[in-house]
mmCIF file of C-alpha atoms in Angstrom:
data_model
loop_
_atom_site.group_PDB
_atom_site.id
_atom_site.type_symbol
_atom_site.label_atom_id
_atom_site.label_comp_id
_atom_site.label_asym_id
_atom_site.label_seq_id
_atom_site.Cartn_x
_atom_site.Cartn_y
_atom_site.Cartn_z
ATOM 1 C CA MET S 265 -56.627 179.924 -4.279
ATOM 2 C CA ASN S 266 -56.626 176.931 -2.058
ATOM 3 C CA ALA S 267 -54.629 174.934 -4.731
ATOM 4 C CA SER S 268 -52.195 177.515 -5.189
ATOM 5 C CA HIS S 269 -51.367 177.755 -1.379
ATOM 6 C CA THR S 270 -51.275 174.211 -1.119
ATOM 7 C CA HIS S 271 -48.711 174.141 -4.072
ATOM 8 C CA ILE S 272 -46.918 176.659 -2.288
ATOM 9 C CA THR S 273 -46.576 174.913 1.079
ATOM 10 C CA HIS S 274 -45.914 171.839 -0.656
ATOM 11 C CA THR S 275 -42.733 173.460 -2.792
ATOM 12 C CA LEU S 276 -41.660 175.148 0.482
ATOM 13 C CA LEU S 277 -41.565 171.672 2.580
ATOM 14 C CA LEU S 278 -39.592 170.029 -0.262
ATOM 15 C CA LEU S 279 -37.079 173.074 -0.326
ATOM 16 C CA LEU S 280 -36.646 172.502 3.802
ATOM 17 C CA LEU S 281 -36.338 168.856 3.532
ATOM 18 C CA SER S 282 -33.758 169.313 0.673
ATOM 19 C CA ILE S 283 -31.478 171.581 3.034
ATOM 20 C CA LEU S 284 -32.253 169.006 6.034
ATOM 21 C CA ILE S 285 -31.310 166.219 3.619
ATOM 22 C CA GLY S 286 -28.073 168.012 1.809
ATOM 23 C CA ILE S 287 -26.846 168.522 5.317
ATOM 24 C CA SER S 288 -27.521 165.301 7.136
ATOM 25 C CA VAL S 289 -25.936 163.711 4.417
ATOM 26 C CA SER S 290 -22.992 165.717 4.161
ATOM 27 C CA ILE S 291 -22.226 164.860 7.899
ATOM 28 C CA ILE S 292 -22.301 161.139 7.082
ATOM 29 C CA ASP S 293 -20.465 161.394 4.011
ATOM 30 C CA THR S 294 -17.586 163.432 5.609
ATOM 31 C CA ILE S 295 -17.232 161.071 8.500
ATOM 32 C CA PHE S 296 -17.038 158.294 5.829
ATOM 33 C CA GLY S 297 -14.546 160.185 3.455
ATOM 34 C CA LYS S 298 -12.261 161.275 6.172
ATOM 35 C CA ILE S 299 -11.901 157.485 7.860
ATOM 36 C CA LEU S 300 -11.872 156.006 4.148
ATOM 37 C CA LEU S 301 -8.675 158.412 3.339
ATOM 38 C CA LEU S 302 -7.085 157.294 6.799
ATOM 39 C CA ILE S 303 -7.549 153.752 5.818
ATOM 40 C CA SER S 304 -6.526 154.171 2.543
ATOM 41 C CA ASP S 305 -2.910 155.534 3.852
ATOM 42 C CA PHE S 306 -2.685 152.977 6.405
ATOM 43 C CA ARG S 307 -3.111 150.387 3.567
ATOM 44 C CA VAL S 308 -0.376 151.935 1.669
ATOM 45 C CA GLU S 309 2.080 151.738 4.793
ATOM 46 C CA HIS S 310 1.077 148.106 5.418
ATOM 47 C CA PHE S 311 0.135 146.998 2.320
ATOM 48 C CA ILE S 312 2.150 143.445 2.415
ATOM 49 C CA TYR S 313 0.462 142.834 5.822
ATOM 50 C CA LEU S 314 -3.114 143.405 4.691
ATOM 51 C CA ILE S 315 -3.768 142.314 1.264
ATOM 52 C CA PRO S 316 -3.069 138.616 2.228
ATOM 53 C CA PHE S 317 -6.373 139.043 4.449
ATOM 54 C CA LEU S 318 -8.235 140.284 1.737
ATOM 55 C CA ALA S 319 -10.365 137.094 1.239
ATOM 56 C CA PHE S 320 -10.779 136.214 4.592
ATOM 57 C CA VAL S 321 -12.156 139.004 5.340
ATOM 58 C CA GLY S 322 -14.749 139.293 2.335
ATOM 59 C CA ALA S 323 -15.746 136.222 3.126
ATOM 60 C CA ILE S 324 -17.162 137.027 7.200
ATOM 61 C CA PHE S 325 -18.411 140.483 6.034
ATOM 62 C CA THR S 326 -20.421 138.474 2.799
ATOM 63 C CA TYR S 327 -21.726 135.878 5.540
ATOM 64 C CA ILE S 328 -22.918 138.847 7.911
ATOM 65 C CA TYR S 329 -24.609 140.599 5.052
ATOM 66 C CA GLN S 330 -26.093 138.181 3.594
ATOM 67 C CA ARG S 331 -27.952 136.664 7.001
ATOM 68 C CA TYR S 332 -28.637 140.201 8.207
ATOM 69 C CA GLY S 333 -28.724 142.886 5.273
ATOM 70 C CA SER S 334 -32.082 141.923 3.846
ATOM 71 C CA SER S 335 -33.110 143.671 0.347
ATOM 72 C CA ALA S 336 -29.924 146.176 1.305
ATOM 73 C CA THR S 337 -28.028 143.609 -0.565
ATOM 74 C CA LYS S 338 -29.412 144.772 -3.669
ATOM 75 C CA GLY S 339 -27.462 147.870 -3.386
ATOM 76 C CA MET S 340 -27.839 150.402 -6.399
ATOM 77 C CA THR S 341 -30.355 148.309 -7.847
ATOM 78 C CA LEU S 342 -32.744 148.647 -4.923
ATOM 79 C CA VAL S 343 -32.268 152.241 -5.355
ATOM 80 C CA PHE S 344 -33.091 152.020 -8.883
ATOM 81 C CA GLU S 345 -36.035 149.895 -8.180
ATOM 82 C CA THR S 346 -37.349 152.094 -5.354
ATOM 83 C CA THR S 347 -38.457 154.911 -7.713
ATOM 84 C CA ASP S 348 -40.845 152.765 -9.453
ATOM 85 C CA LYS S 349 -42.463 151.087 -6.738
ATOM 86 C CA LYS S 350 -46.087 152.705 -5.287
ATOM 87 C CA THR S 351 -46.389 150.946 -2.060
ATOM 88 C CA ASN S 352 -46.454 153.354 1.069
ATOM 89 C CA GLU S 353 -44.215 151.159 2.729
ATOM 90 C CA THR S 354 -40.331 151.997 3.225
ATOM 91 C CA SER S 355 -38.505 150.657 0.376
ATOM 92 C CA ILE S 356 -35.062 151.028 1.076
ATOM 93 C CA PRO S 357 -33.933 149.624 5.119
ATOM 94 C CA LEU S 358 -31.935 151.789 6.944
ATOM 95 C CA ARG S 359 -29.508 149.092 7.464
ATOM 96 C CA MET S 360 -28.015 149.705 4.175
ATOM 97 C CA ILE S 361 -26.164 152.712 5.530
ATOM 98 C CA PRO S 362 -23.738 151.359 8.064
ATOM 99 C CA PHE S 363 -23.304 148.197 5.694
ATOM 100 C CA SER S 364 -22.485 149.567 3.140
ATOM 101 C CA ILE S 365 -19.887 152.041 4.732
ATOM 102 C CA VAL S 366 -18.345 149.200 6.754
ATOM 103 C CA GLY S 367 -18.182 147.043 3.556
ATOM 104 C CA THR S 368 -16.451 149.623 1.598
ATOM 105 C CA TRP S 369 -13.728 150.378 4.565
ATOM 106 C CA LEU S 370 -12.851 146.887 4.456
ATOM 107 C CA THR S 371 -12.807 146.723 0.728
ATOM 108 C CA HIS S 372 -10.077 149.805 0.718
ATOM 109 C CA LEU S 373 -8.275 148.342 4.282
ATOM 110 C CA PHE S 374 -7.336 144.941 2.559
ATOM 111 C CA GLY S 375 -6.475 146.026 -0.805
ATOM 112 C CA GLY S 376 -9.615 145.710 -3.096
ATOM 113 C CA SER S 377 -9.786 148.283 -6.224
ATOM 114 C CA ALA S 378 -13.022 149.790 -5.952
ATOM 115 C CA GLY S 379 -14.518 153.503 -5.622
ATOM 116 C CA ARG S 380 -16.477 155.439 -2.734
ATOM 117 C CA GLU S 381 -19.588 156.833 -4.531
ATOM 118 C CA GLY S 382 -21.717 153.543 -3.932
ATOM 119 C CA VAL S 383 -21.928 154.722 -0.014
ATOM 120 C CA ALA S 384 -22.901 158.309 -0.796
ATOM 121 C CA VAL S 385 -25.384 157.493 -3.282
ATOM 122 C CA GLN S 386 -27.259 154.777 -1.197
ATOM 123 C CA LEU S 387 -27.062 156.346 2.386
ATOM 124 C CA GLY S 388 -28.263 159.681 0.076
ATOM 125 C CA ALA S 389 -31.029 157.909 -1.569
ATOM 126 C CA THR S 390 -31.768 155.668 1.950
ATOM 127 C CA ILE S 391 -32.066 159.388 4.264
ATOM 128 C CA SER S 392 -34.295 160.882 1.600
ATOM 129 C CA ASN S 393 -36.589 157.781 1.201
ATOM 130 C CA HIS S 394 -36.938 157.752 4.739
ATOM 131 C CA LEU S 395 -37.654 161.876 5.428
ATOM 132 C CA GLY S 396 -40.416 161.337 2.474
ATOM 133 C CA ASN S 397 -42.126 158.505 4.026
ATOM 134 C CA ILE S 398 -42.095 160.098 7.331
ATOM 135 C CA PHE S 399 -43.872 163.048 5.909
ATOM 136 C CA HIS S 400 -46.084 161.034 3.800
ATOM 137 C CA LEU S 401 -44.957 162.115 0.270
ATOM 138 C CA ASP S 402 -45.738 159.378 -1.061
ATOM 139 C CA ASN S 403 -46.207 161.047 -4.572
ATOM 140 C CA ASP S 404 -42.941 162.515 -4.271
ATOM 141 C CA ARG S 405 -41.070 158.987 -3.924
ATOM 142 C CA LYS S 406 -39.022 159.626 -7.247
ATOM 143 C CA THR S 407 -37.978 163.321 -6.424
ATOM 144 C CA PHE S 408 -36.640 162.252 -2.838
ATOM 145 C CA ILE S 409 -34.707 159.350 -4.558
ATOM 146 C CA VAL S 410 -33.264 162.147 -7.250
ATOM 147 C CA ILE S 411 -32.446 164.517 -3.883
ATOM 148 C CA GLY S 412 -30.961 161.842 -1.830
ATOM 149 C CA ILE S 413 -28.221 160.760 -4.789
ATOM 150 C CA ALA S 414 -27.506 164.309 -5.614
ATOM 151 C CA ALA S 415 -27.088 164.761 -1.688
ATOM 152 C CA GLY S 416 -24.771 162.086 -1.465
ATOM 153 C CA PHE S 417 -22.682 162.784 -4.296
ATOM 154 C CA ALA S 418 -22.476 166.528 -4.102
ATOM 155 C CA GLY S 419 -21.569 165.646 -0.246
ATOM 156 C CA LEU S 420 -18.913 163.207 -1.140
ATOM 157 C CA PHE S 421 -17.168 164.870 -4.391
ATOM 158 C CA GLU S 422 -17.903 168.437 -3.535
ATOM 159 C CA THR S 423 -19.426 169.251 -7.260
ATOM 160 C CA PRO S 424 -22.748 170.463 -6.567
ATOM 161 C CA ILE S 425 -23.870 170.822 -10.078
ATOM 162 C CA ALA S 426 -22.320 167.721 -11.607
ATOM 163 C CA ALA S 427 -24.276 165.981 -8.711
ATOM 164 C CA THR S 428 -27.503 167.535 -9.462
ATOM 165 C CA PHE S 429 -27.303 166.509 -13.258
ATOM 166 C CA PHE S 430 -25.875 163.201 -12.378
ATOM 167 C CA ALA S 431 -28.915 162.435 -9.857
ATOM 168 C CA THR S 432 -31.443 163.350 -13.053
ATOM 169 C CA GLU S 433 -29.740 161.834 -15.513
ATOM 170 C CA VAL S 434 -28.742 158.618 -14.312
ATOM 171 C CA LEU S 435 -32.186 157.122 -13.157
ATOM 172 C CA ILE S 436 -33.462 157.038 -16.773
ATOM 173 C CA VAL S 437 -31.205 157.570 -19.879
ATOM 174 C CA GLY S 438 -31.973 160.144 -22.413
ATOM 175 C CA LYS S 439 -34.497 161.477 -19.948
ATOM 176 C CA LEU S 440 -34.189 164.750 -17.162
ATOM 177 C CA TYR S 441 -36.428 164.502 -14.501
ATOM 178 C CA TYR S 442 -36.764 168.049 -14.633
ATOM 179 C CA LYS S 443 -39.364 168.315 -11.640
ATOM 180 C CA ALA S 444 -36.705 167.266 -9.120
ATOM 181 C CA ILE S 445 -33.618 169.893 -10.166
ATOM 182 C CA PRO S 446 -34.796 172.568 -7.986
ATOM 183 C CA PHE S 447 -34.697 170.342 -4.987
ATOM 184 C CA ALA S 448 -31.951 168.500 -6.019
ATOM 185 C CA LEU S 449 -30.010 171.451 -6.692
ATOM 186 C CA VAL S 450 -30.561 172.752 -3.024
ATOM 187 C CA ALA S 451 -29.617 169.462 -1.343
ATOM 188 C CA ALA S 452 -26.329 169.332 -3.703
ATOM 189 C CA PHE S 453 -25.189 172.933 -2.804
ATOM 190 C CA SER S 454 -26.245 172.284 0.983
ATOM 191 C CA ALA S 455 -24.395 169.010 0.932
ATOM 192 C CA SER S 456 -20.887 170.404 -0.691
ATOM 193 C CA THR S 457 -20.965 173.672 1.433
ATOM 194 C CA MET S 458 -21.313 171.305 4.869
ATOM 195 C CA SER S 459 -18.694 169.121 3.712
ATOM 196 C CA SER S 460 -16.005 171.681 2.569
ATOM 197 C CA TYR S 461 -17.154 173.238 6.021
ATOM 198 C CA LEU S 462 -16.390 170.154 7.823
ATOM 199 C CA GLY S 463 -13.039 169.942 5.994
ATOM 200 C CA LEU S 464 -13.516 166.926 3.735
ATOM 201 C CA GLU S 465 -10.742 166.807 1.404
ATOM 202 C CA LYS S 466 -11.815 167.735 -2.699
ATOM 203 C CA PHE S 467 -9.510 166.835 -5.744
ATOM 204 C CA SER S 468 -9.469 169.616 -7.689
ATOM 205 C CA PHE S 469 -6.589 170.876 -10.353
ATOM 206 C CA VAL S 470 -6.889 174.137 -12.142
ATOM 207 C CA LEU S 471 -5.924 173.856 -15.610
ATOM 208 C CA GLN S 472 -3.254 176.134 -17.240
ATOM 209 C CA ASP S 473 -3.127 175.063 -20.807
ATOM 210 C CA GLN S 474 -3.794 177.447 -23.696
ATOM 211 C CA VAL S 475 -5.693 175.220 -26.432
ATOM 212 C CA PRO S 476 -7.597 177.836 -28.713
ATOM 213 C CA PHE S 477 -10.490 176.111 -31.029
ATOM 214 C CA SER S 478 -9.714 174.955 -34.289
ATOM 215 C CA LEU S 479 -10.731 172.565 -36.718
ATOM 216 C CA MET S 480 -7.922 170.355 -36.059
ATOM 217 C CA LEU S 481 -8.542 170.683 -32.420
ATOM 218 C CA ILE S 482 -12.003 169.857 -33.020
ATOM 219 C CA VAL S 483 -11.143 166.518 -35.177
ATOM 220 C CA LYS S 484 -9.076 165.270 -32.521
ATOM 221 C CA LEU S 485 -11.377 166.122 -29.585
ATOM 222 C CA ILE S 486 -13.877 163.862 -31.337
ATOM 223 C CA ALA S 487 -11.217 161.277 -32.284
ATOM 224 C CA ILE S 488 -10.183 161.134 -28.097
ATOM 225 C CA GLY S 489 -14.339 161.305 -27.442
ATOM 226 C CA ILE S 490 -14.885 158.329 -29.344
ATOM 227 C CA LEU S 491 -11.635 156.409 -27.506
ATOM 228 C CA PHE S 492 -12.652 157.420 -23.954
ATOM 229 C CA GLY S 493 -16.548 156.226 -25.213
ATOM 230 C CA LEU S 494 -15.118 152.895 -25.990
ATOM 231 C CA VAL S 495 -13.340 152.657 -22.529
ATOM 232 C CA GLY S 496 -16.295 153.345 -20.617
ATOM 233 C CA ALA S 497 -18.259 150.801 -22.835
ATOM 234 C CA VAL S 498 -15.549 148.449 -22.350
ATOM 235 C CA PHE S 499 -15.509 148.958 -18.662
ATOM 236 C CA ALA S 500 -19.219 148.437 -18.155
ATOM 237 C CA LYS S 501 -19.410 145.567 -20.359
ATOM 238 C CA LEU S 502 -16.501 143.996 -18.552
ATOM 239 C CA LEU S 503 -18.075 144.638 -15.301
ATOM 240 C CA GLN S 504 -21.612 142.850 -16.340
ATOM 241 C CA LEU S 505 -19.456 140.039 -17.709
ATOM 242 C CA SER S 506 -17.269 139.501 -14.721
ATOM 243 C CA LYS S 507 -20.672 139.556 -12.597
ATOM 244 C CA THR S 508 -22.483 136.843 -15.135
ATOM 245 C CA PHE S 509 -19.179 134.676 -14.854
ATOM 246 C CA PHE S 510 -18.745 134.576 -11.397
ATOM 247 C CA ALA S 511 -22.110 134.378 -10.172
ATOM 248 C CA LYS S 512 -22.629 131.466 -12.838
ATOM 249 C CA HIS S 513 -19.395 129.552 -11.800
ATOM 250 C CA PHE S 514 -19.229 130.115 -8.236
ATOM 251 C CA PRO S 515 -23.129 130.872 -7.067
ATOM 252 C CA ASN S 516 -22.216 130.492 -3.169
ATOM 253 C CA PRO S 517 -21.493 134.476 -2.947
ATOM 254 C CA ILE S 518 -18.906 133.465 0.080
ATOM 255 C CA ILE S 519 -17.208 131.364 -2.307
ATOM 256 C CA ARG S 520 -16.991 133.576 -4.884
ATOM 257 C CA ILE S 521 -15.762 136.359 -2.777
ATOM 258 C CA ILE S 522 -13.181 133.893 -1.594
ATOM 259 C CA ILE S 523 -11.794 132.874 -4.827
ATOM 260 C CA GLY S 524 -11.852 136.494 -6.415
ATOM 261 C CA GLY S 525 -10.207 137.903 -3.015
ATOM 262 C CA ILE S 526 -7.505 135.696 -3.758
ATOM 263 C CA CYS S 527 -7.144 136.497 -7.352
ATOM 264 C CA ILE S 528 -7.124 140.148 -6.523
ATOM 265 C CA SER S 529 -4.552 139.430 -3.695
ATOM 266 C CA ILE S 530 -2.105 137.820 -5.680
ATOM 267 C CA ALA S 531 -2.332 140.131 -8.587
ATOM 268 C CA SER S 532 -2.143 143.151 -6.556
ATOM 269 C CA ILE S 533 1.570 141.963 -4.850
ATOM 270 C CA LEU S 534 3.071 141.096 -8.178
ATOM 271 C CA LEU S 535 1.296 144.725 -10.323
ATOM 272 C CA TYR S 536 3.610 146.918 -8.403
ATOM 273 C CA SER S 537 2.708 145.867 -4.575
ATOM 274 C CA GLY S 538 -0.680 147.769 -4.639
ATOM 275 C CA ARG S 539 -0.310 150.458 -7.031
ATOM 276 C CA TYR S 540 -4.092 149.502 -8.452
ATOM 277 C CA SER S 541 -5.445 148.896 -5.016
ATOM 278 C CA GLY S 542 -8.141 151.395 -3.704
ATOM 279 C CA LEU S 543 -9.606 154.596 -5.301
ATOM 280 C CA GLY S 544 -7.164 154.754 -7.877
ATOM 281 C CA THR S 545 -6.251 158.543 -6.433
ATOM 282 C CA ASN S 546 -2.558 157.708 -6.936
ATOM 283 C CA LEU S 547 -3.150 157.197 -10.626
ATOM 284 C CA ILE S 548 -4.934 160.572 -10.766
ATOM 285 C CA ASN S 549 -2.360 162.242 -8.933
ATOM 286 C CA ASP S 550 0.575 161.428 -11.064
ATOM 287 C CA SER S 551 -1.762 161.806 -14.320
ATOM 288 C CA PHE S 552 -1.967 165.608 -13.311
ATOM 289 C CA LEU S 553 1.407 165.905 -11.482
ATOM 290 C CA GLY S 554 3.556 164.937 -14.428
ATOM 291 C CA HIS S 555 4.458 161.535 -12.378
ATOM 292 C CA THR S 556 5.023 158.233 -13.890
ATOM 293 C CA ILE S 557 2.271 156.640 -16.059
ATOM 294 C CA TYR S 558 2.753 153.450 -17.653
ATOM 295 C CA ASP S 559 0.936 152.814 -20.954
ATOM 296 C CA TYR S 560 -0.989 150.137 -19.525
ATOM 297 C CA ASP S 561 -1.832 151.287 -16.202
ATOM 298 C CA TRP S 562 -5.784 152.166 -17.003
ATOM 299 C CA ILE S 563 -5.970 148.829 -18.472
ATOM 300 C CA ILE S 564 -5.123 147.054 -15.196
ATOM 301 C CA LYS S 565 -6.641 149.142 -13.297
ATOM 302 C CA ILE S 566 -9.936 148.398 -15.352
ATOM 303 C CA GLY S 567 -9.127 144.521 -14.810
ATOM 304 C CA LEU S 568 -9.021 144.600 -11.153
ATOM 305 C CA THR S 569 -11.653 147.094 -10.481
ATOM 306 C CA VAL S 570 -14.401 145.123 -12.465
ATOM 307 C CA ILE S 571 -13.131 141.654 -10.466
ATOM 308 C CA THR S 572 -13.408 143.374 -7.261
ATOM 309 C CA ILE S 573 -16.746 144.535 -7.893
ATOM 310 C CA GLY S 574 -18.088 141.434 -9.787
ATOM 311 C CA VAL S 575 -16.986 139.021 -6.846
ATOM 312 C CA GLY S 576 -18.943 141.125 -4.404
ATOM 313 C CA PHE S 577 -16.825 143.366 -2.444
ATOM 314 C CA LEU S 578 -18.389 146.503 -1.695
ATOM 315 C CA GLY S 579 -17.419 150.208 -3.015
ATOM 316 C CA GLY S 580 -18.165 151.756 -6.352
ATOM 317 C CA GLU S 581 -16.938 152.320 -9.344
ATOM 318 C CA VAL S 582 -16.704 156.043 -10.144
ATOM 319 C CA THR S 583 -13.209 157.023 -8.785
ATOM 320 C CA PRO S 584 -11.834 154.036 -10.359
ATOM 321 C CA LEU S 585 -13.443 155.712 -13.612
ATOM 322 C CA PHE S 586 -11.656 158.832 -12.783
ATOM 323 C CA ALA S 587 -8.458 157.280 -12.594
ATOM 324 C CA ILE S 588 -8.657 155.054 -15.430
ATOM 325 C CA GLY S 589 -9.946 158.173 -18.045
ATOM 326 C CA ALA S 590 -7.028 160.262 -16.420
ATOM 327 C CA SER S 591 -4.314 157.837 -17.075
ATOM 328 C CA PHE S 592 -5.337 156.540 -20.745
ATOM 329 C CA GLY S 593 -5.888 160.774 -21.217
ATOM 330 C CA VAL S 594 -2.158 160.541 -20.680
ATOM 331 C CA VAL S 595 -1.429 158.152 -22.733
ATOM 332 C CA LEU S 596 -3.402 159.805 -25.599
ATOM 333 C CA SER S 597 -1.933 162.791 -24.796
ATOM 334 C CA SER S 598 1.444 161.937 -26.636
ATOM 335 C CA ILE S 599 -0.514 160.324 -29.610
ATOM 336 C CA PHE S 600 -2.747 163.183 -30.392
ATOM 337 C CA GLN S 601 0.219 165.655 -29.572
ATOM 338 C CA LEU S 602 -1.672 167.871 -26.900
ATOM 339 C CA PRO S 603 -1.034 168.872 -23.069
ATOM 340 C CA PHE S 604 -1.295 166.005 -20.661
ATOM 341 C CA THR S 605 -3.100 167.620 -18.405
ATOM 342 C CA PHE S 606 -5.728 168.937 -20.516
ATOM 343 C CA VAL S 607 -6.453 165.295 -22.255
ATOM 344 C CA ALA S 608 -6.187 163.761 -19.066
ATOM 345 C CA ALA S 609 -8.753 165.898 -17.624
ATOM 346 C CA LEU S 610 -11.380 165.172 -20.440
ATOM 347 C CA GLY S 611 -10.571 161.352 -19.544
ATOM 348 C CA TYR S 612 -11.436 161.859 -16.141
ATOM 349 C CA ALA S 613 -14.679 163.333 -16.975
ATOM 350 C CA SER S 614 -15.658 161.493 -20.408
ATOM 351 C CA VAL S 615 -15.052 157.870 -19.322
ATOM 352 C CA PHE S 616 -17.098 158.118 -16.209
ATOM 353 C CA GLY S 617 -19.931 159.548 -18.174
ATOM 354 C CA SER S 618 -19.814 156.842 -21.071
ATOM 355 C CA ALA S 619 -19.754 153.994 -18.565
ATOM 356 C CA THR S 620 -22.722 155.794 -16.200
ATOM 357 C CA ARG S 621 -24.883 156.347 -19.701
ATOM 358 C CA THR S 622 -24.695 160.664 -18.599
ATOM 359 C CA PHE S 623 -23.278 163.410 -20.460
ATOM 360 C CA LEU S 624 -24.194 166.692 -18.848
ATOM 361 C CA ALA S 625 -23.097 165.260 -15.119
ATOM 362 C CA PRO S 626 -19.211 164.418 -16.540
ATOM 363 C CA SER S 627 -19.230 167.847 -18.571
ATOM 364 C CA PHE S 628 -20.063 169.711 -15.312
ATOM 365 C CA ILE S 629 -17.766 167.638 -13.407
ATOM 366 C CA GLY S 630 -15.038 168.391 -15.507
ATOM 367 C CA THR S 631 -15.704 172.296 -15.084
ATOM 368 C CA GLU S 632 -16.163 172.193 -11.350
ATOM 369 C CA VAL S 633 -12.800 170.304 -10.882
ATOM 370 C CA PHE S 634 -10.915 171.785 -13.764
ATOM 371 C CA GLY S 635 -12.412 174.900 -14.164
ATOM 372 C CA PHE S 636 -15.322 176.353 -15.817
ATOM 373 C CA SER S 637 -13.506 178.029 -18.813
ATOM 374 C CA TYR S 638 -12.814 174.558 -20.142
ATOM 375 C CA LEU S 639 -16.678 173.970 -20.453
ATOM 376 C CA PRO S 640 -16.859 173.933 -24.371
ATOM 377 C CA TYR S 641 -14.307 171.377 -24.276
ATOM 378 C CA PHE S 642 -15.846 169.032 -21.793
ATOM 379 C CA LEU S 643 -19.166 169.435 -23.346
ATOM 380 C CA LEU S 644 -17.790 168.032 -26.978
ATOM 381 C CA VAL S 645 -15.713 165.189 -25.835
ATOM 382 C CA CYS S 646 -18.595 163.874 -23.227
ATOM 383 C CA THR S 647 -21.014 163.922 -25.791
ATOM 384 C CA VAL S 648 -19.172 162.078 -27.924
ATOM 385 C CA ALA S 649 -17.999 159.472 -25.311
ATOM 386 C CA TYR S 650 -22.207 159.379 -24.357
ATOM 387 C CA LEU S 651 -23.029 158.784 -28.345
ATOM 388 C CA VAL S 652 -20.396 156.018 -28.580
ATOM 389 C CA ASN S 653 -21.848 153.862 -25.795
ATOM 390 C CA GLN S 654 -25.603 153.446 -26.773
ATOM 391 C CA LYS S 655 -25.601 150.158 -24.619
ATOM 392 C CA TYR S 656 -23.647 149.289 -21.694
ATOM 393 C CA THR S 657 -23.765 150.722 -18.100
ATOM 394 C CA ILE S 658 -22.232 150.172 -14.857
ATOM 395 C CA TYR S 659 -25.813 150.281 -12.965
ATOM 396 C CA SER S 660 -27.598 146.722 -14.385
ATOM 397 C CA ALA S 661 -31.402 148.413 -13.293
ATOM 398 C CA GLN S 662 -30.700 151.606 -15.192
ATOM 399 C CA LYS S 663 -33.757 152.249 -17.293
ATOM 400 C CA TYR S 664 -33.760 153.785 -21.004
ATOM 401 C CA HIS S 665 -36.082 156.109 -22.430
ATOM 402 C CA ALA S 666 -38.589 155.118 -24.899
ATOM 403 C CA SER S 667 -38.061 157.868 -27.640
#
């Protein structure tokens, strides 16, 4: 009886803390996200005056980050490592939150090509980890990391189901952490609801395409899934090569980011004056609104993003992956003679899934953004994309389940 009461009390505590984590993380997510959108708009309007300073600002921030960031400089790698540590001491320093936020703002303000989920996931994991330590719930360290990742992702993208599965899938490829799912769901829905209430902008597009299942459609979707899976794998591999190349030839992180920043600035000016800077939401919007998408948009976005992240600028990869998948989907739609918004939506989800080695998360992010009636299509394409890429991931510390 005592054991039963202890279990119930423990479960209730975790549920309450999950709600608290979801709300607190979403508030920071909203502040970060709203300012990032303002920064992005400002960059678009004053691009030519800001882009020349990318290398200089990157060098200044890198110097400060290296000097005062401590273990926070490991970023997502530290989040992954924390789940395996048995020590009772706090593993993720609170300074990770302001550094990741400011670093990402600067990357976007001065024209780097990067995402934003890095901040959300890291701040969620940090806050959750610290709450677990405060309540001395050391045996639930991994659970708290999952809760924090789910809250951070859901608070930023307002896709709570996808956020829950992303958090439970991403730590170990091929293995779901079932114990944490109920608490991650609570945190994710709390975060998503609060972000929506606070007015954080969410991207959504309701598909209107009528695409009845047939044998020919299934064959086309499998082929499309293979291509999206390969693009995700290429992105992850190039990111890995970029990091290795720049670290080898420019071991000093300040020199590295100066060289990379200069290259990005020149390329960004020459390539349509900032079309590929920032999150890539312009490419996403163009993909679904029928505006101009060049056949090579997705290729250039891959190149500039892997250089931006590879040389050390902060941000993330997820939103650029959405942009890459959507714009590549538009290209494939004419080849496979399918509605462009339909294939763009499939690319939006499945390229992200391939590059992160997840398949439930992208399937549900597709449905939460584009409509639940399309779940069978997303499941099929995302599963194929997941199976195609069995080796490469954007997260170097991600582990694999030994089957």
